[in-house]
Amino acid sequence: MPDSLYEAQADLFQVLGHPVRIRVLEVLQGGPIPVRELLAALELEIELAELSRHLTVLLGCGVVAVNRRGAAAVYEAVGGDVAELLAVARRVSAVRLSGVW
């Protein structure tokens, strides 16, 4: 594997390494959603500006896309591979938290 691929993988894990971004990606698995509805669906105490910063990071990494519907920005997850990666991470984390390593 060339170094650039390792670097790209490390960048992806760094992007996924924030709890808000993980939660955003989980919510987006339900389908496209306007940003204000996404903010409410996250059930986190964050402001719209903070959510926008996280969405910008996810957009830059290519794991979400945004479309405009009138004045609303509608976000959606791109591809199913990230959902699969999150599901594996959830299972591994659940085992780790259970103390059965």
Short mmCIF file of N, CA and C in Angstrom, two decimals:
data_model
loop_
_atom_site.label_atom_id
_atom_site.label_comp_id
_atom_site.label_asym_id
_atom_site.label_seq_id
_atom_site.Cartn_x
_atom_site.Cartn_y
_atom_site.Cartn_z
N MET A 1 0.84 -1.18 0.00
CA MET A 1 0.00 0.00 0.00
C MET A 1 0.89 1.24 0.00
N PRO A 2 0.64 2.16 -0.92
CA PRO A 2 1.47 3.37 -0.94
C PRO A 2 1.17 4.26 0.28
N ASP A 3 2.17 5.05 0.67
CA ASP A 3 2.02 5.94 1.83
C ASP A 3 0.81 6.85 1.69
N SER A 4 0.50 7.31 0.50
CA SER A 4 -0.61 8.23 0.32
C SER A 4 -1.94 7.57 0.70
N LEU A 5 -2.06 6.28 0.49
CA LEU A 5 -3.28 5.58 0.89
C LEU A 5 -3.37 5.50 2.41
N TYR A 6 -2.25 5.22 3.07
CA TYR A 6 -2.23 5.22 4.54
C TYR A 6 -2.60 6.59 5.08
N GLU A 7 -2.07 7.62 4.44
CA GLU A 7 -2.38 8.98 4.87
C GLU A 7 -3.86 9.29 4.68
N ALA A 8 -4.42 8.84 3.57
CA ALA A 8 -5.84 9.05 3.32
C ALA A 8 -6.69 8.32 4.35
N GLN A 9 -6.29 7.12 4.72
CA GLN A 9 -7.01 6.37 5.75
C GLN A 9 -6.91 7.08 7.09
N ALA A 10 -5.73 7.56 7.43
CA ALA A 10 -5.54 8.27 8.69
C ALA A 10 -6.39 9.54 8.71
N ASP A 11 -6.47 10.24 7.59
CA ASP A 11 -7.31 11.44 7.50
C ASP A 11 -8.77 11.09 7.74
N LEU A 12 -9.23 9.99 7.14
CA LEU A 12 -10.61 9.57 7.33
C LEU A 12 -10.89 9.27 8.79
N PHE A 13 -10.00 8.53 9.44
CA PHE A 13 -10.20 8.20 10.85
C PHE A 13 -10.16 9.46 11.72
N GLN A 14 -9.32 10.41 11.34
CA GLN A 14 -9.28 11.66 12.08
C GLN A 14 -10.62 12.41 11.95
N VAL A 15 -11.18 12.42 10.75
CA VAL A 15 -12.48 13.05 10.53
C VAL A 15 -13.55 12.34 11.35
N LEU A 16 -13.51 11.03 11.37
CA LEU A 16 -14.50 10.24 12.11
C LEU A 16 -14.23 10.24 13.61
N GLY A 17 -13.14 10.84 14.04
CA GLY A 17 -12.73 10.79 15.43
C GLY A 17 -13.38 11.82 16.33
N HIS A 18 -14.53 12.33 15.96
CA HIS A 18 -15.23 13.28 16.82
C HIS A 18 -16.65 12.79 17.05
N PRO A 19 -17.12 12.75 18.30
CA PRO A 19 -18.45 12.20 18.59
C PRO A 19 -19.60 12.90 17.86
N VAL A 20 -19.50 14.20 17.66
CA VAL A 20 -20.57 14.91 16.94
C VAL A 20 -20.63 14.45 15.49
N ARG A 21 -19.47 14.29 14.86
CA ARG A 21 -19.47 13.87 13.45
C ARG A 21 -19.97 12.43 13.32
N ILE A 22 -19.65 11.58 14.28
CA ILE A 22 -20.18 10.21 14.25
C ILE A 22 -21.70 10.25 14.37
N ARG A 23 -22.21 11.05 15.28
CA ARG A 23 -23.67 11.16 15.46
C ARG A 23 -24.32 11.72 14.21
N VAL A 24 -23.71 12.72 13.58
CA VAL A 24 -24.24 13.27 12.33
C VAL A 24 -24.36 12.17 11.28
N LEU A 25 -23.32 11.39 11.13
CA LEU A 25 -23.34 10.32 10.13
C LEU A 25 -24.38 9.27 10.46
N GLU A 26 -24.57 8.97 11.73
CA GLU A 26 -25.61 8.01 12.11
C GLU A 26 -26.99 8.55 11.73
N VAL A 27 -27.26 9.81 12.03
CA VAL A 27 -28.56 10.39 11.69
C VAL A 27 -28.76 10.42 10.18
N LEU A 28 -27.71 10.73 9.44
CA LEU A 28 -27.83 10.81 7.98
C LEU A 28 -28.06 9.45 7.33
N GLN A 29 -27.86 8.37 8.07
CA GLN A 29 -28.15 7.05 7.51
C GLN A 29 -29.65 6.89 7.25
N GLY A 30 -30.46 7.70 7.90
CA GLY A 30 -31.90 7.67 7.68
C GLY A 30 -32.35 8.37 6.41
N GLY A 31 -31.43 9.01 5.71
CA GLY A 31 -31.75 9.69 4.47
C GLY A 31 -31.46 11.17 4.55
N PRO A 32 -31.61 11.86 3.43
CA PRO A 32 -31.33 13.30 3.38
C PRO A 32 -32.19 14.07 4.37
N ILE A 33 -31.60 15.12 4.95
CA ILE A 33 -32.31 15.89 5.96
C ILE A 33 -31.83 17.34 5.93
N PRO A 34 -32.76 18.28 6.00
CA PRO A 34 -32.36 19.70 6.07
C PRO A 34 -31.54 19.96 7.33
N VAL A 35 -30.64 20.91 7.26
CA VAL A 35 -29.69 21.16 8.34
C VAL A 35 -30.39 21.49 9.66
N ARG A 36 -31.45 22.24 9.64
CA ARG A 36 -32.13 22.58 10.90
C ARG A 36 -32.80 21.34 11.51
N GLU A 37 -33.35 20.47 10.68
CA GLU A 37 -33.92 19.22 11.20
C GLU A 37 -32.82 18.30 11.70
N LEU A 38 -31.68 18.33 11.02
CA LEU A 38 -30.53 17.54 11.46
C LEU A 38 -30.08 18.00 12.84
N LEU A 39 -30.02 19.29 13.05
CA LEU A 39 -29.62 19.82 14.35
C LEU A 39 -30.53 19.29 15.45
N ALA A 40 -31.84 19.29 15.21
CA ALA A 40 -32.79 18.78 16.20
C ALA A 40 -32.66 17.27 16.38
N ALA A 41 -32.45 16.55 15.28
CA ALA A 41 -32.37 15.09 15.33
C ALA A 41 -31.13 14.60 16.07
N LEU A 42 -30.09 15.42 16.13
CA LEU A 42 -28.86 15.00 16.80
C LEU A 42 -29.07 14.81 18.29
N GLU A 43 -30.03 15.55 18.85
CA GLU A 43 -30.31 15.50 20.28
C GLU A 43 -29.05 15.77 21.09
N LEU A 44 -28.28 16.76 20.63
CA LEU A 44 -27.07 17.21 21.31
C LEU A 44 -27.20 18.69 21.59
N GLU A 45 -26.52 19.15 22.59
CA GLU A 45 -26.56 20.57 22.92
C GLU A 45 -25.45 21.30 22.16
N ILE A 46 -25.68 21.52 20.87
CA ILE A 46 -24.74 22.28 20.05
C ILE A 46 -25.50 23.34 19.28
N GLU A 47 -24.80 24.35 18.89
CA GLU A 47 -25.37 25.44 18.11
C GLU A 47 -25.24 25.12 16.62
N LEU A 48 -26.02 25.82 15.82
CA LEU A 48 -25.99 25.64 14.38
C LEU A 48 -24.60 25.92 13.82
N ALA A 49 -23.91 26.91 14.34
CA ALA A 49 -22.57 27.24 13.86
C ALA A 49 -21.59 26.08 14.08
N GLU A 50 -21.70 25.41 15.23
CA GLU A 50 -20.83 24.27 15.50
C GLU A 50 -21.15 23.11 14.57
N LEU A 51 -22.45 22.87 14.36
CA LEU A 51 -22.85 21.82 13.42
C LEU A 51 -22.32 22.12 12.03
N SER A 52 -22.41 23.37 11.63
CA SER A 52 -21.91 23.76 10.30
C SER A 52 -20.43 23.48 10.15
N ARG A 53 -19.65 23.72 11.20
CA ARG A 53 -18.21 23.42 11.14
C ARG A 53 -17.98 21.92 10.97
N HIS A 54 -18.73 21.11 11.69
CA HIS A 54 -18.58 19.65 11.55
C HIS A 54 -19.01 19.19 10.16
N LEU A 55 -20.08 19.75 9.65
CA LEU A 55 -20.53 19.38 8.31
C LEU A 55 -19.51 19.78 7.25
N THR A 56 -18.84 20.89 7.44
CA THR A 56 -17.79 21.32 6.51
C THR A 56 -16.65 20.30 6.48
N VAL A 57 -16.28 19.79 7.66
CA VAL A 57 -15.22 18.77 7.73
C VAL A 57 -15.68 17.50 7.01
N LEU A 58 -16.92 17.08 7.25
CA LEU A 58 -17.44 15.87 6.61
C LEU A 58 -17.56 16.05 5.10
N LEU A 59 -17.95 17.23 4.66
CA LEU A 59 -18.01 17.53 3.23
C LEU A 59 -16.63 17.45 2.60
N GLY A 60 -15.65 18.04 3.29
CA GLY A 60 -14.28 18.03 2.77
C GLY A 60 -13.70 16.65 2.62
N CYS A 61 -14.15 15.74 3.45
CA CYS A 61 -13.68 14.36 3.40
C CYS A 61 -14.45 13.54 2.37
N GLY A 62 -15.59 14.07 1.93
CA GLY A 62 -16.36 13.38 0.91
C GLY A 62 -17.33 12.34 1.44
N VAL A 63 -17.63 12.36 2.74
CA VAL A 63 -18.55 11.36 3.28
C VAL A 63 -19.98 11.86 3.38
N VAL A 64 -20.18 13.16 3.16
CA VAL A 64 -21.53 13.72 3.06
C VAL A 64 -21.59 14.62 1.84
N ALA A 65 -22.81 14.86 1.39
CA ALA A 65 -23.06 15.79 0.28
C ALA A 65 -24.16 16.74 0.71
N VAL A 66 -24.21 17.89 0.08
CA VAL A 66 -25.24 18.87 0.38
C VAL A 66 -25.91 19.31 -0.91
N ASN A 67 -27.21 19.45 -0.85
CA ASN A 67 -28.00 19.97 -1.96
C ASN A 67 -28.85 21.11 -1.42
N ARG A 68 -29.15 22.06 -2.26
CA ARG A 68 -30.00 23.18 -1.86
C ARG A 68 -31.41 22.91 -2.32
N ARG A 69 -32.35 23.10 -1.42
CA ARG A 69 -33.78 23.05 -1.73
C ARG A 69 -34.34 24.39 -1.30
N GLY A 70 -34.38 25.31 -2.24
CA GLY A 70 -34.75 26.67 -1.89
C GLY A 70 -33.67 27.26 -1.02
N ALA A 71 -34.06 27.75 0.15
CA ALA A 71 -33.10 28.34 1.09
C ALA A 71 -32.49 27.29 2.02
N ALA A 72 -33.02 26.07 1.99
CA ALA A 72 -32.57 25.03 2.92
C ALA A 72 -31.40 24.23 2.34
N ALA A 73 -30.42 23.95 3.20
CA ALA A 73 -29.32 23.05 2.85
C ALA A 73 -29.71 21.66 3.35
N VAL A 74 -29.72 20.71 2.43
CA VAL A 74 -30.12 19.34 2.77
C VAL A 74 -28.88 18.45 2.65
N TYR A 75 -28.57 17.77 3.74
CA TYR A 75 -27.37 16.93 3.81
C TYR A 75 -27.74 15.46 3.69
N GLU A 76 -26.82 14.70 3.11
CA GLU A 76 -27.01 13.26 3.02
C GLU A 76 -25.66 12.55 3.08
N ALA A 77 -25.68 11.32 3.58
CA ALA A 77 -24.48 10.49 3.61
C ALA A 77 -24.18 10.01 2.20
N VAL A 78 -22.90 9.86 1.89
CA VAL A 78 -22.48 9.43 0.57
C VAL A 78 -21.96 8.00 0.68
N GLY A 79 -22.58 7.09 -0.07
CA GLY A 79 -22.12 5.71 -0.09
C GLY A 79 -22.43 4.96 1.20
N GLY A 80 -22.38 3.65 1.14
CA GLY A 80 -22.68 2.83 2.30
C GLY A 80 -21.47 2.36 3.08
N ASP A 81 -20.28 2.59 2.55
CA ASP A 81 -19.08 2.08 3.21
C ASP A 81 -18.85 2.73 4.57
N VAL A 82 -19.14 4.01 4.70
CA VAL A 82 -18.95 4.68 5.98
C VAL A 82 -19.94 4.14 7.00
N ALA A 83 -21.17 3.88 6.56
CA ALA A 83 -22.17 3.29 7.47
C ALA A 83 -21.69 1.93 7.96
N GLU A 84 -21.10 1.15 7.08
CA GLU A 84 -20.57 -0.16 7.47
C GLU A 84 -19.41 0.00 8.45
N LEU A 85 -18.53 0.96 8.19
CA LEU A 85 -17.41 1.23 9.08
C LEU A 85 -17.91 1.66 10.46
N LEU A 86 -18.92 2.52 10.50
CA LEU A 86 -19.49 2.96 11.78
C LEU A 86 -20.13 1.79 12.53
N ALA A 87 -20.79 0.91 11.81
CA ALA A 87 -21.41 -0.25 12.45
C ALA A 87 -20.36 -1.16 13.09
N VAL A 88 -19.26 -1.37 12.39
CA VAL A 88 -18.17 -2.18 12.95
C VAL A 88 -17.58 -1.47 14.18
N ALA A 89 -17.36 -0.17 14.08
CA ALA A 89 -16.82 0.58 15.22
C ALA A 89 -17.77 0.51 16.41
N ARG A 90 -19.07 0.56 16.16
CA ARG A 90 -20.06 0.47 17.23
C ARG A 90 -19.97 -0.89 17.93
N ARG A 91 -19.84 -1.96 17.14
CA ARG A 91 -19.74 -3.30 17.73
C ARG A 91 -18.46 -3.45 18.54
N VAL A 92 -17.34 -3.00 18.00
CA VAL A 92 -16.07 -3.09 18.70
C VAL A 92 -16.12 -2.27 19.98
N SER A 93 -16.69 -1.08 19.91
CA SER A 93 -16.79 -0.21 21.09
C SER A 93 -17.70 -0.80 22.15
N ALA A 94 -18.79 -1.42 21.73
CA ALA A 94 -19.70 -2.04 22.69
C ALA A 94 -19.00 -3.17 23.44
N VAL A 95 -18.22 -3.97 22.74
CA VAL A 95 -17.47 -5.05 23.40
C VAL A 95 -16.46 -4.45 24.37
N ARG A 96 -15.77 -3.43 23.92
CA ARG A 96 -14.77 -2.78 24.78
C ARG A 96 -15.41 -2.21 26.04
N LEU A 97 -16.56 -1.56 25.90
CA LEU A 97 -17.24 -0.96 27.04
C LEU A 97 -17.81 -2.02 27.99
N SER A 98 -18.09 -3.20 27.45
CA SER A 98 -18.62 -4.26 28.29
C SER A 98 -17.53 -4.92 29.16
N GLY A 99 -16.27 -4.63 28.82
CA GLY A 99 -15.16 -5.17 29.60
C GLY A 99 -14.82 -6.61 29.26
N VAL A 100 -15.26 -7.10 28.11
CA VAL A 100 -15.02 -8.49 27.71
C VAL A 100 -13.87 -8.59 26.71
N TRP A 101 -12.92 -7.71 26.76
CA TRP A 101 -11.78 -7.77 25.83
C TRP A 101 -11.05 -9.02 26.03
#
